[in-house]
PDB file of C-alpha atoms and ligand atoms in Angstrom:
ATOM      1  CA  UNK A   1      17.125  52.076  27.548  1.00 98.00           C
ATOM      2  CA  UNK A   2      13.711  51.095  28.718  1.00 98.00           C
ATOM      3  CA  UNK A   3      11.459  49.306  25.926  1.00 98.00           C
ATOM      4  CA  UNK A   4       7.662  49.887  26.782  1.00 98.00           C
ATOM      5  CA  UNK A   5       5.071  47.996  25.031  1.00 98.00           C
ATOM      6  CA  UNK A   6       2.060  48.897  27.022  1.00 98.00           C
ATOM      7  CA  UNK A   7       0.669  52.088  28.085  1.00 98.00           C
ATOM      8  CA  UNK A   8       1.364  51.392  31.666  1.00 98.00           C
ATOM      9  CA  UNK A   9       5.132  50.700  30.831  1.00 98.00           C
ATOM     10  CA  UNK A  10       5.184  54.146  28.635  1.00 98.00           C
ATOM     11  CA  UNK A  11       3.858  56.107  31.854  1.00 98.00           C
ATOM     12  CA  UNK A  12       6.481  54.434  34.300  1.00 98.00           C
ATOM     13  CA  UNK A  13       9.147  55.112  31.880  1.00 98.00           C
ATOM     14  CA  UNK A  14       8.125  58.810  31.192  1.00 98.00           C
ATOM     15  CA  UNK A  15       7.285  59.493  34.750  1.00 97.00           C
ATOM     16  CA  UNK A  16       9.204  62.496  36.327  1.00 97.00           C
ATOM     17  CA  UNK A  17      10.771  63.727  33.010  1.00 98.00           C
ATOM     18  CA  UNK A  18      10.765  67.494  32.561  1.00 97.00           C
ATOM     19  CA  UNK A  19      10.829  67.392  28.968  1.00 98.00           C
ATOM     20  CA  UNK A  20      10.417  64.479  26.164  1.00 98.00           C
ATOM     21  CA  UNK A  21      11.918  64.992  22.322  1.00 98.00           C
ATOM     22  CA  UNK A  22      10.099  62.324  20.125  1.00 99.00           C
ATOM     23  CA  UNK A  23      10.844  60.554  17.059  1.00 99.00           C
ATOM     24  CA  UNK A  24       7.690  58.197  15.751  1.00 98.00           C
ATOM     25  CA  UNK A  25       8.562  55.767  13.287  1.00 98.00           C
ATOM     26  CA  UNK A  26       7.336  52.659  11.755  1.00 98.00           C
ATOM     27  CA  UNK A  27      10.618  50.559  12.591  1.00 98.00           C
ATOM     28  CA  UNK A  28      13.099  48.923  10.228  1.00 96.00           C
ATOM     29  CA  UNK A  29      15.449  51.844  11.171  1.00 97.00           C
ATOM     30  CA  UNK A  30      18.345  53.142   8.907  1.00 96.00           C
ATOM     31  CA  UNK A  31      20.689  56.187   9.325  1.00 97.00           C
ATOM     32  CA  UNK A  32      17.831  58.565   8.255  1.00 97.00           C
ATOM     33  CA  UNK A  33      16.034  57.628  11.567  1.00 98.00           C
ATOM     34  CA  UNK A  34      19.103  57.578  13.704  1.00 98.00           C
ATOM     35  CA  UNK A  35      19.999  61.247  12.248  1.00 98.00           C
ATOM     36  CA  UNK A  36      16.435  62.292  13.924  1.00 98.00           C
ATOM     37  CA  UNK A  37      17.576  60.115  17.175  1.00 98.00           C
ATOM     38  CA  UNK A  38      20.823  62.183  17.432  1.00 98.00           C
ATOM     39  CA  UNK A  39      18.955  65.527  16.657  1.00 98.00           C
ATOM     40  CA  UNK A  40      16.357  64.431  19.610  1.00 98.00           C
ATOM     41  CA  UNK A  41      19.428  63.929  22.012  1.00 98.00           C
ATOM     42  CA  UNK A  42      20.901  66.918  21.352  1.00 98.00           C
ATOM     43  CA  UNK A  43      17.857  68.838  22.509  1.00 98.00           C
ATOM     44  CA  UNK A  44      18.113  66.595  25.734  1.00 98.00           C
ATOM     45  CA  UNK A  45      20.848  67.787  28.000  1.00 93.00           C
ATOM     46  CA  UNK A  46      19.684  66.794  31.720  1.00 93.00           C
ATOM     47  CA  UNK A  47      18.657  63.371  33.146  1.00 93.00           C
ATOM     48  CA  UNK A  48      15.229  64.287  33.125  1.00 96.00           C
ATOM     49  CA  UNK A  49      14.999  65.162  29.462  1.00 98.00           C
ATOM     50  CA  UNK A  50      14.337  61.972  27.477  1.00 98.00           C
ATOM     51  CA  UNK A  51      14.468  61.050  23.846  1.00 98.00           C
ATOM     52  CA  UNK A  52      11.650  58.938  23.070  1.00 98.00           C
ATOM     53  CA  UNK A  53      11.056  56.807  19.815  1.00 99.00           C
ATOM     54  CA  UNK A  54       8.232  54.700  18.533  1.00 99.00           C
ATOM     55  CA  UNK A  55       8.063  51.935  16.518  1.00 98.00           C
ATOM     56  CA  UNK A  56       4.652  50.848  15.365  1.00 98.00           C
ATOM     57  CA  UNK A  57       3.659  50.046  11.726  1.00 98.00           C
ATOM     58  CA  UNK A  58       0.593  51.796  11.290  1.00 98.00           C
ATOM     59  CA  UNK A  59      -2.231  49.642   9.413  1.00 97.00           C
ATOM     60  CA  UNK A  60      -4.434  52.989   8.956  1.00 98.00           C
ATOM     61  CA  UNK A  61      -2.000  54.885   6.770  1.00 98.00           C
ATOM     62  CA  UNK A  62      -1.749  52.134   4.035  1.00 97.00           C
ATOM     63  CA  UNK A  63      -4.312  51.513   1.268  1.00 94.00           C
ATOM     64  CA  UNK A  64      -5.333  47.981   1.059  1.00 93.00           C
ATOM     65  CA  UNK A  65      -3.160  47.108  -2.101  1.00 91.00           C
ATOM     66  CA  UNK A  66       0.170  48.565  -0.355  1.00 92.00           C
ATOM     67  CA  UNK A  67       2.569  46.698   1.865  1.00 90.00           C
ATOM     68  CA  UNK A  68       1.077  46.620   4.965  1.00 96.00           C
ATOM     69  CA  UNK A  69       1.939  42.542   5.532  1.00 95.00           C
ATOM     70  CA  UNK A  70       5.276  42.842   4.027  1.00 93.00           C
ATOM     71  CA  UNK A  71       6.647  45.989   5.776  1.00 94.00           C
ATOM     72  CA  UNK A  72       9.563  44.774   7.489  1.00 94.00           C
ATOM     73  CA  UNK A  73       9.219  44.310  11.339  1.00 97.00           C
ATOM     74  CA  UNK A  74      12.550  44.604  12.860  1.00 97.00           C
ATOM     75  CA  UNK A  75      12.074  45.139  16.504  1.00 98.00           C
ATOM     76  CA  UNK A  76      14.894  43.654  17.856  1.00 98.00           C
ATOM     77  CA  UNK A  77      17.543  45.227  15.661  1.00 98.00           C
ATOM     78  CA  UNK A  78      15.856  48.199  15.853  1.00 98.00           C
ATOM     79  CA  UNK A  79      16.139  48.345  19.840  1.00 98.00           C
ATOM     80  CA  UNK A  80      19.727  47.534  19.650  1.00 98.00           C
ATOM     81  CA  UNK A  81      20.537  50.746  17.122  1.00 98.00           C
ATOM     82  CA  UNK A  82      18.579  52.988  19.410  1.00 98.00           C
ATOM     83  CA  UNK A  83      19.956  51.644  22.400  1.00 98.00           C
ATOM     84  CA  UNK A  84      23.805  52.070  20.903  1.00 98.00           C
ATOM     85  CA  UNK A  85      22.468  55.621  19.802  1.00 98.00           C
ATOM     86  CA  UNK A  86      21.626  56.719  23.310  1.00 97.00           C
ATOM     87  CA  UNK A  87      17.943  56.696  23.015  1.00 98.00           C
ATOM     88  CA  UNK A  88      16.130  56.553  26.338  1.00 98.00           C
ATOM     89  CA  UNK A  89      12.910  54.919  25.820  1.00 98.00           C
ATOM     90  CA  UNK A  90      11.110  53.206  22.963  1.00 98.00           C
ATOM     91  CA  UNK A  91       7.600  52.536  22.677  1.00 99.00           C
ATOM     92  CA  UNK A  92       6.595  49.646  20.511  1.00 98.00           C
ATOM     93  CA  UNK A  93       3.007  48.894  20.925  1.00 98.00           C
ATOM     94  CA  UNK A  94       0.821  46.111  19.506  1.00 98.00           C
ATOM     95  CA  UNK A  95      -2.085  46.864  17.405  1.00 98.00           C
ATOM     96  CA  UNK A  96      -4.471  46.360  20.298  1.00 98.00           C
ATOM     97  CA  UNK A  97      -2.827  49.096  22.322  1.00 98.00           C
ATOM     98  CA  UNK A  98      -3.077  51.673  19.807  1.00 98.00           C
ATOM     99  CA  UNK A  99      -6.377  50.546  18.090  1.00 98.00           C
ATOM    100  CA  UNK A 100      -8.281  48.848  20.888  1.00 98.00           C
ATOM    101  CA  UNK A 101     -11.291  49.077  19.078  1.00 98.00           C
ATOM    102  CA  UNK A 102     -12.173  50.203  15.403  1.00 97.00           C
ATOM    103  CA  UNK A 103     -10.813  53.653  14.967  1.00 98.00           C
ATOM    104  CA  UNK A 104     -13.818  55.640  13.982  1.00 98.00           C
ATOM    105  CA  UNK A 105     -12.858  58.689  15.136  1.00 98.00           C
ATOM    106  CA  UNK A 106     -10.359  60.006  12.705  1.00 98.00           C
ATOM    107  CA  UNK A 107      -8.043  63.170  12.226  1.00 98.00           C
ATOM    108  CA  UNK A 108      -8.423  64.240   8.893  1.00 97.00           C
ATOM    109  CA  UNK A 109      -6.162  67.072   7.512  1.00 98.00           C
ATOM    110  CA  UNK A 110      -7.949  69.638   4.857  1.00 97.00           C
ATOM    111  CA  UNK A 111      -8.100  68.339   1.390  1.00 96.00           C
ATOM    112  CA  UNK A 112      -6.354  71.415  -0.072  1.00 94.00           C
ATOM    113  CA  UNK A 113      -3.042  70.063   1.399  1.00 94.00           C
ATOM    114  CA  UNK A 114      -3.957  66.354   2.083  1.00 94.00           C
ATOM    115  CA  UNK A 115      -5.440  65.415  -1.478  1.00 96.00           C
ATOM    116  CA  UNK A 116      -2.212  66.763  -3.313  1.00 98.00           C
ATOM    117  CA  UNK A 117       0.403  64.803  -4.439  1.00 98.00           C
ATOM    118  CA  UNK A 118       0.916  61.968  -1.963  1.00 98.00           C
ATOM    119  CA  UNK A 119      -2.428  62.106  -0.576  1.00 97.00           C
ATOM    120  CA  UNK A 120      -3.796  62.018  -4.286  1.00 97.00           C
ATOM    121  CA  UNK A 121      -1.928  58.877  -5.104  1.00 97.00           C
ATOM    122  CA  UNK A 122      -2.443  57.269  -1.572  1.00 96.00           C
ATOM    123  CA  UNK A 123      -6.013  58.428  -0.683  1.00 95.00           C
ATOM    124  CA  UNK A 124      -6.397  58.458   3.216  1.00 96.00           C
ATOM    125  CA  UNK A 125      -2.535  58.276   3.814  1.00 98.00           C
ATOM    126  CA  UNK A 126      -2.607  61.711   5.441  1.00 98.00           C
ATOM    127  CA  UNK A 127      -5.802  60.900   7.588  1.00 98.00           C
ATOM    128  CA  UNK A 128      -3.972  57.841   8.789  1.00 98.00           C
ATOM    129  CA  UNK A 129      -0.858  59.687   9.576  1.00 98.00           C
ATOM    130  CA  UNK A 130      -2.600  62.184  11.497  1.00 98.00           C
ATOM    131  CA  UNK A 131      -4.807  59.889  13.240  1.00 98.00           C
ATOM    132  CA  UNK A 132      -1.965  57.712  14.552  1.00 99.00           C
ATOM    133  CA  UNK A 133       0.359  60.687  15.086  1.00 99.00           C
ATOM    134  CA  UNK A 134      -2.214  62.370  17.234  1.00 98.00           C
ATOM    135  CA  UNK A 135      -2.761  59.222  19.315  1.00 98.00           C
ATOM    136  CA  UNK A 136       0.832  58.938  19.815  1.00 99.00           C
ATOM    137  CA  UNK A 137       1.325  62.309  21.199  1.00 98.00           C
ATOM    138  CA  UNK A 138      -1.471  61.919  23.619  1.00 98.00           C
ATOM    139  CA  UNK A 139       0.442  58.770  24.891  1.00 98.00           C
ATOM    140  CA  UNK A 140       3.785  60.385  24.930  1.00 98.00           C
ATOM    141  CA  UNK A 141       3.087  63.991  25.499  1.00 98.00           C
ATOM    142  CA  UNK A 142       6.250  65.226  23.912  1.00 98.00           C
ATOM    143  CA  UNK A 143       7.422  68.919  24.056  1.00 98.00           C
ATOM    144  CA  UNK A 144       9.106  68.345  20.671  1.00 98.00           C
ATOM    145  CA  UNK A 145       8.605  66.074  17.836  1.00 99.00           C
ATOM    146  CA  UNK A 146      11.066  65.645  14.866  1.00 98.00           C
ATOM    147  CA  UNK A 147      10.169  63.848  11.320  1.00 98.00           C
ATOM    148  CA  UNK A 148      12.351  63.489   8.294  1.00 98.00           C
ATOM    149  CA  UNK A 149      11.884  66.043   5.368  1.00 98.00           C
ATOM    150  CA  UNK A 150      12.254  62.982   2.931  1.00 97.00           C
ATOM    151  CA  UNK A 151       8.329  62.711   3.860  1.00 98.00           C
ATOM    152  CA  UNK A 152       8.164  66.440   3.184  1.00 98.00           C
ATOM    153  CA  UNK A 153       4.485  66.716   2.669  1.00 98.00           C
ATOM    154  CA  UNK A 154       3.795  64.555   5.664  1.00 98.00           C
ATOM    155  CA  UNK A 155       6.133  66.987   7.573  1.00 98.00           C
ATOM    156  CA  UNK A 156       3.858  69.985   6.599  1.00 97.00           C
ATOM    157  CA  UNK A 157       0.692  68.348   7.306  1.00 98.00           C
ATOM    158  CA  UNK A 158       1.620  67.528  10.873  1.00 98.00           C
ATOM    159  CA  UNK A 159       3.090  71.077  11.373  1.00 98.00           C
ATOM    160  CA  UNK A 160      -0.591  72.477  10.402  1.00 97.00           C
ATOM    161  CA  UNK A 161      -2.329  69.751  12.405  1.00 98.00           C
ATOM    162  CA  UNK A 162      -0.397  70.853  15.612  1.00 98.00           C
ATOM    163  CA  UNK A 163      -0.888  74.522  14.774  1.00 98.00           C
ATOM    164  CA  UNK A 164      -4.706  74.115  14.368  1.00 97.00           C
ATOM    165  CA  UNK A 165      -5.435  71.835  17.050  1.00 98.00           C
ATOM    166  CA  UNK A 166      -3.363  73.767  19.739  1.00 98.00           C
ATOM    167  CA  UNK A 167      -1.451  70.746  20.520  1.00 98.00           C
ATOM    168  CA  UNK A 168       1.769  72.173  22.772  1.00 98.00           C
ATOM    169  CA  UNK A 169       4.391  70.523  20.789  1.00 98.00           C
ATOM    170  CA  UNK A 170       7.093  71.882  18.481  1.00 98.00           C
ATOM    171  CA  UNK A 171       7.324  70.149  14.891  1.00 98.00           C
ATOM    172  CA  UNK A 172      10.885  70.195  13.809  1.00 98.00           C
ATOM    173  CA  UNK A 173      12.206  68.600  10.230  1.00 98.00           C
ATOM    174  CA  UNK A 174      15.694  66.798   9.562  1.00 98.00           C
ATOM    175  CA  UNK A 175      16.926  67.125   6.255  1.00 97.00           C
ATOM    176  CA  UNK A 176      16.969  63.852   4.254  1.00 97.00           C
ATOM    177  CA  UNK A 177      20.026  61.440   4.746  1.00 97.00           C
ATOM    178  CA  UNK A 178      21.530  59.927   1.662  1.00 97.00           C
ATOM    179  CA  UNK A 179      23.947  57.190   0.727  1.00 96.00           C
ATOM    180  CA  UNK A 180      27.159  58.564  -0.644  1.00 96.00           C
ATOM    181  CA  UNK A 181      25.664  57.902  -4.314  1.00 95.00           C
ATOM    182  CA  UNK A 182      22.801  60.551  -3.290  1.00 95.00           C
ATOM    183  CA  UNK A 183      20.186  58.281  -2.917  1.00 97.00           C
ATOM    184  CA  UNK A 184      17.640  59.253  -0.195  1.00 97.00           C
ATOM    185  CA  UNK A 185      17.669  56.453   2.841  1.00 97.00           C
ATOM    186  CA  UNK A 186      14.167  54.596   3.001  1.00 95.00           C
ATOM    187  CA  UNK A 187      12.902  51.444   4.646  1.00 91.00           C
ATOM    188  CA  UNK A 188      11.400  50.438   1.106  1.00 92.00           C
ATOM    189  CA  UNK A 189      15.187  50.782  -0.423  1.00 95.00           C
ATOM    190  CA  UNK A 190      15.420  46.971   0.770  1.00 93.00           C
ATOM    191  CA  UNK A 191      12.830  45.881  -1.699  1.00 94.00           C
ATOM    192  CA  UNK A 192      15.270  47.231  -4.400  1.00 96.00           C
ATOM    193  CA  UNK A 193      17.209  44.558  -6.531  1.00 96.00           C
ATOM    194  CA  UNK A 194      20.960  45.225  -7.047  1.00 96.00           C
ATOM    195  CA  UNK A 195      20.353  46.447 -10.538  1.00 96.00           C
ATOM    196  CA  UNK A 196      17.065  48.834  -9.749  1.00 97.00           C
ATOM    197  CA  UNK A 197      19.576  50.134  -6.569  1.00 97.00           C
ATOM    198  CA  UNK A 198      21.480  51.624  -9.414  1.00 96.00           C
ATOM    199  CA  UNK A 199      18.755  52.687 -11.346  1.00 97.00           C
ATOM    200  CA  UNK A 200      17.043  54.237  -8.381  1.00 97.00           C
ATOM    201  CA  UNK A 201      19.808  57.119  -8.528  1.00 98.00           C
ATOM    202  CA  UNK A 202      17.878  58.347 -11.499  1.00 98.00           C
ATOM    203  CA  UNK A 203      15.128  59.991  -9.376  1.00 98.00           C
ATOM    204  CA  UNK A 204      17.452  62.435  -7.405  1.00 97.00           C
ATOM    205  CA  UNK A 205      19.570  62.697 -10.758  1.00 98.00           C
ATOM    206  CA  UNK A 206      16.021  64.150 -12.393  1.00 98.00           C
ATOM    207  CA  UNK A 207      15.412  66.352  -9.314  1.00 98.00           C
ATOM    208  CA  UNK A 208      18.824  67.991  -9.490  1.00 98.00           C
ATOM    209  CA  UNK A 209      18.194  68.652 -13.302  1.00 98.00           C
ATOM    210  CA  UNK A 210      14.940  70.424 -12.422  1.00 98.00           C
ATOM    211  CA  UNK A 211      16.668  72.265  -9.256  1.00 98.00           C
ATOM    212  CA  UNK A 212      19.585  73.210 -11.828  1.00 97.00           C
ATOM    213  CA  UNK A 213      17.160  74.988 -14.271  1.00 97.00           C
ATOM    214  CA  UNK A 214      14.932  76.672 -11.858  1.00 96.00           C
ATOM    215  CA  UNK A 215      17.802  78.250 -10.093  1.00 95.00           C
ATOM    216  CA  UNK A 216      18.757  79.927 -13.570  1.00 94.00           C
ATOM    217  CA  UNK A 217      15.202  80.347 -15.126  1.00 94.00           C
ATOM    218  CA  UNK A 218      12.238  82.409 -14.210  1.00 92.00           C
ATOM    219  CA  UNK A 219       9.598  80.247 -16.031  1.00 95.00           C
ATOM    220  CA  UNK A 220       8.896  76.896 -18.050  1.00 97.00           C
ATOM    221  CA  UNK A 221       9.180  75.001 -14.572  1.00 98.00           C
ATOM    222  CA  UNK A 222       6.073  72.825 -15.599  1.00 98.00           C
ATOM    223  CA  UNK A 223       7.534  71.832 -19.084  1.00 98.00           C
ATOM    224  CA  UNK A 224      10.842  71.052 -17.513  1.00 98.00           C
ATOM    225  CA  UNK A 225       9.199  68.845 -15.041  1.00 98.00           C
ATOM    226  CA  UNK A 226       7.474  67.318 -17.976  1.00 98.00           C
ATOM    227  CA  UNK A 227      10.640  66.370 -19.798  1.00 98.00           C
ATOM    228  CA  UNK A 228      11.933  65.000 -16.367  1.00 98.00           C
ATOM    229  CA  UNK A 229       9.018  62.513 -16.164  1.00 98.00           C
ATOM    230  CA  UNK A 230       9.214  61.463 -19.927  1.00 98.00           C
ATOM    231  CA  UNK A 231      12.910  60.622 -18.982  1.00 98.00           C
ATOM    232  CA  UNK A 232      12.288  58.531 -16.030  1.00 98.00           C
ATOM    233  CA  UNK A 233       9.114  57.030 -17.682  1.00 98.00           C
ATOM    234  CA  UNK A 234      11.358  56.097 -20.659  1.00 98.00           C
ATOM    235  CA  UNK A 235      13.874  54.631 -18.483  1.00 97.00           C
ATOM    236  CA  UNK A 236      11.145  52.101 -17.306  1.00 96.00           C
ATOM    237  CA  UNK A 237       9.693  54.047 -14.175  1.00 98.00           C
ATOM    238  CA  UNK A 238       6.075  54.849 -13.599  1.00 98.00           C
ATOM    239  CA  UNK A 239       6.127  58.525 -12.576  1.00 98.00           C
ATOM    240  CA  UNK A 240       3.398  59.662 -10.035  1.00 98.00           C
ATOM    241  CA  UNK A 241       4.219  63.129  -9.853  1.00 98.00           C
ATOM    242  CA  UNK A 242       7.300  65.271 -10.382  1.00 98.00           C
ATOM    243  CA  UNK A 243       6.499  68.796  -9.579  1.00 98.00           C
ATOM    244  CA  UNK A 244       7.712  72.289  -8.639  1.00 98.00           C
ATOM    245  CA  UNK A 245       5.701  73.891  -5.631  1.00 98.00           C
ATOM    246  CA  UNK A 246       5.890  76.917  -3.412  1.00 97.00           C
ATOM    247  CA  UNK A 247       7.267  75.338  -0.029  1.00 96.00           C
ATOM    248  CA  UNK A 248       4.428  77.338   1.976  1.00 95.00           C
ATOM    249  CA  UNK A 249       1.425  75.472   0.808  1.00 95.00           C
ATOM    250  CA  UNK A 250       2.709  72.731  -1.893  1.00 97.00           C
ATOM    251  CA  UNK A 251       0.774  74.366  -4.642  1.00 97.00           C
ATOM    252  CA  UNK A 252       2.237  73.928  -8.061  1.00 97.00           C
ATOM    253  CA  UNK A 253       3.920  76.881  -9.594  1.00 97.00           C
ATOM    254  CA  UNK A 254       5.458  77.289 -13.215  1.00 97.00           C
ATOM    255  CA  UNK A 255       7.472  80.729 -12.345  1.00 96.00           C
ATOM    256  CA  UNK A 256       9.230  82.327  -9.945  1.00 92.00           C
ATOM    257  CA  UNK A 257       7.274  84.824  -8.053  1.00 90.00           C
ATOM    258  CA  UNK A 258      10.009  85.269  -5.050  1.00 87.00           C
ATOM    259  CA  UNK A 259       8.818  82.299  -2.987  1.00 92.00           C
ATOM    260  CA  UNK A 260      11.034  79.411  -1.385  1.00 96.00           C
ATOM    261  CA  UNK A 261      10.299  76.087  -3.683  1.00 97.00           C
ATOM    262  CA  UNK A 262      10.479  72.553  -3.252  1.00 98.00           C
ATOM    263  CA  UNK A 263      10.545  69.969  -6.316  1.00 98.00           C
ATOM    264  CA  UNK A 264       8.482  66.999  -5.163  1.00 98.00           C
ATOM    265  CA  UNK A 265       8.540  63.569  -6.615  1.00 98.00           C
ATOM    266  CA  UNK A 266       7.190  59.985  -6.512  1.00 98.00           C
ATOM    267  CA  UNK A 267       7.593  57.092  -8.915  1.00 98.00           C
ATOM    268  CA  UNK A 268       7.720  53.455  -9.037  1.00 98.00           C
ATOM    269  CA  UNK A 269      10.693  51.391  -9.925  1.00 97.00           C
ATOM    270  CA  UNK A 270       9.837  47.671 -10.781  1.00 96.00           C
ATOM    271  CA  UNK A 271       7.020  47.458  -7.707  1.00 95.00           C
ATOM    272  CA  UNK A 272       8.916  49.904  -5.188  1.00 95.00           C
ATOM    273  CA  UNK A 273       7.591  53.232  -4.907  1.00 96.00           C
ATOM    274  CA  UNK A 274      10.030  55.666  -4.142  1.00 97.00           C
ATOM    275  CA  UNK A 275      10.000  59.525  -3.098  1.00 98.00           C
ATOM    276  CA  UNK A 276      12.299  62.540  -2.768  1.00 98.00           C
ATOM    277  CA  UNK A 277      12.687  66.094  -3.200  1.00 98.00           C
ATOM    278  CA  UNK A 278      14.762  69.179  -3.227  1.00 98.00           C
ATOM    279  CA  UNK A 279      14.506  72.326  -1.819  1.00 98.00           C
ATOM    280  CA  UNK A 280      15.263  75.611  -3.389  1.00 97.00           C
ATOM    281  CA  UNK A 281      14.987  78.845  -1.537  1.00 95.00           C
ATOM    282  CA  UNK A 282      15.282  82.403  -3.009  1.00 91.00           C
ATOM    283  CA  UNK A 283      18.581  82.725  -1.612  1.00 91.00           C
ATOM    284  CA  UNK A 284      19.904  79.942  -4.082  1.00 90.00           C
ATOM    285  CA  UNK A 285      18.711  81.738  -7.155  1.00 83.00           C
ATOM    286  CA  UNK A 286      21.158  83.173 -10.079  1.00 77.00           C
ATOM    287  CA  UNK A 287      21.756  86.444  -8.732  1.00 73.00           C
ATOM    288  CA  UNK A 288      20.582  87.852 -12.426  1.00 66.00           C
ATOM    289  CA  UNK A 289      17.205  86.084 -11.716  1.00 62.00           C
ATOM    290  CA  UNK A 290      16.126  87.873  -8.030  1.00 59.00           C
TER     291      UNK A 290
HETATM  292  O1  PAF B   1       6.886  58.312   8.680  1.00 52.19           O
HETATM  293  C1  PAF B   1       6.572  57.455   9.001  1.00 52.19           C
HETATM  294  O2  PAF B   1       7.299  56.668   9.493  1.00 52.19           O
HETATM  295  C2  PAF B   1       5.318  57.522   9.611  1.00 52.19           C
HETATM  296  O3  PAF B   1       4.218  57.708   8.507  1.00 52.19           O
HETATM  297  C3  PAF B   1       4.582  57.712  11.107  1.00 52.19           C
HETATM  298  C4  PAF B   1       5.076  59.311  11.237  1.00 52.19           C
HETATM  299  C5  PAF B   1       5.745  57.153  11.879  1.00 52.19           C
HETATM  300  C6  PAF B   1       3.171  57.656  11.422  1.00 52.19           C
HETATM  301  O4  PAF B   1       3.088  56.314  11.200  1.00 52.19           O
END
């Protein structure tokens, strides 16, 4: 496995490759990231087809009060797990490679998507993500890029970015990896105390409750989400949003109109903000409600 820190090293590592499957990350890798690497590797069948990961904590997507400084930086252990998983190239640039000067040109996604949900609570987040991901795409020139669906809205925003900007890159999503008790894997789970780690399961449990409801009911989704929020808030969480949306544009819905749906949530436990989601497709609805 080649570890490239500079653009020159990256170019040398990618030279002669016919296909590149790319997994951008901010490091502090867990099994969820490694599943993305497995998926990338499964798409590379020849020596000239490379699995490429990047590790870069992107200042631009953090608000001033967020955890940019504290975000865990574990390059050495990240590289050893990537090597063990068979990754071919790791691009691990310093900030002066990605941002050699103030980044005044930015990629801004449309407000109707980027100001919803995560974007509402983290202003500028998706502009930060789109800007760094487009720069990484220019540097790596991948044919395929893979993102985790835990960050559901990010995955949607990036799919639309690639489409509208005519980038010749296929964006794939990978299902959320969970620990055996159901908690969605996240680098931020490491911030939780032992007690909070147990309490954290409530988020997924409330989402599952809403999923059960919408599979069997035709309407009243908003009220059901409200009840789930109240339960979490009563348990000491601070819920930012818990909502049923249509998958196509993430607009909130109160009833089924034959669409595929996704339940999205973000909530803070202690000082740790967690996000999670559950997709519910038309096919999963109780037959009498089809
Ligand atoms: O999902 C992440 O880890 C980041 O938002 C990404 C896509 C690597 C951009 O910094």
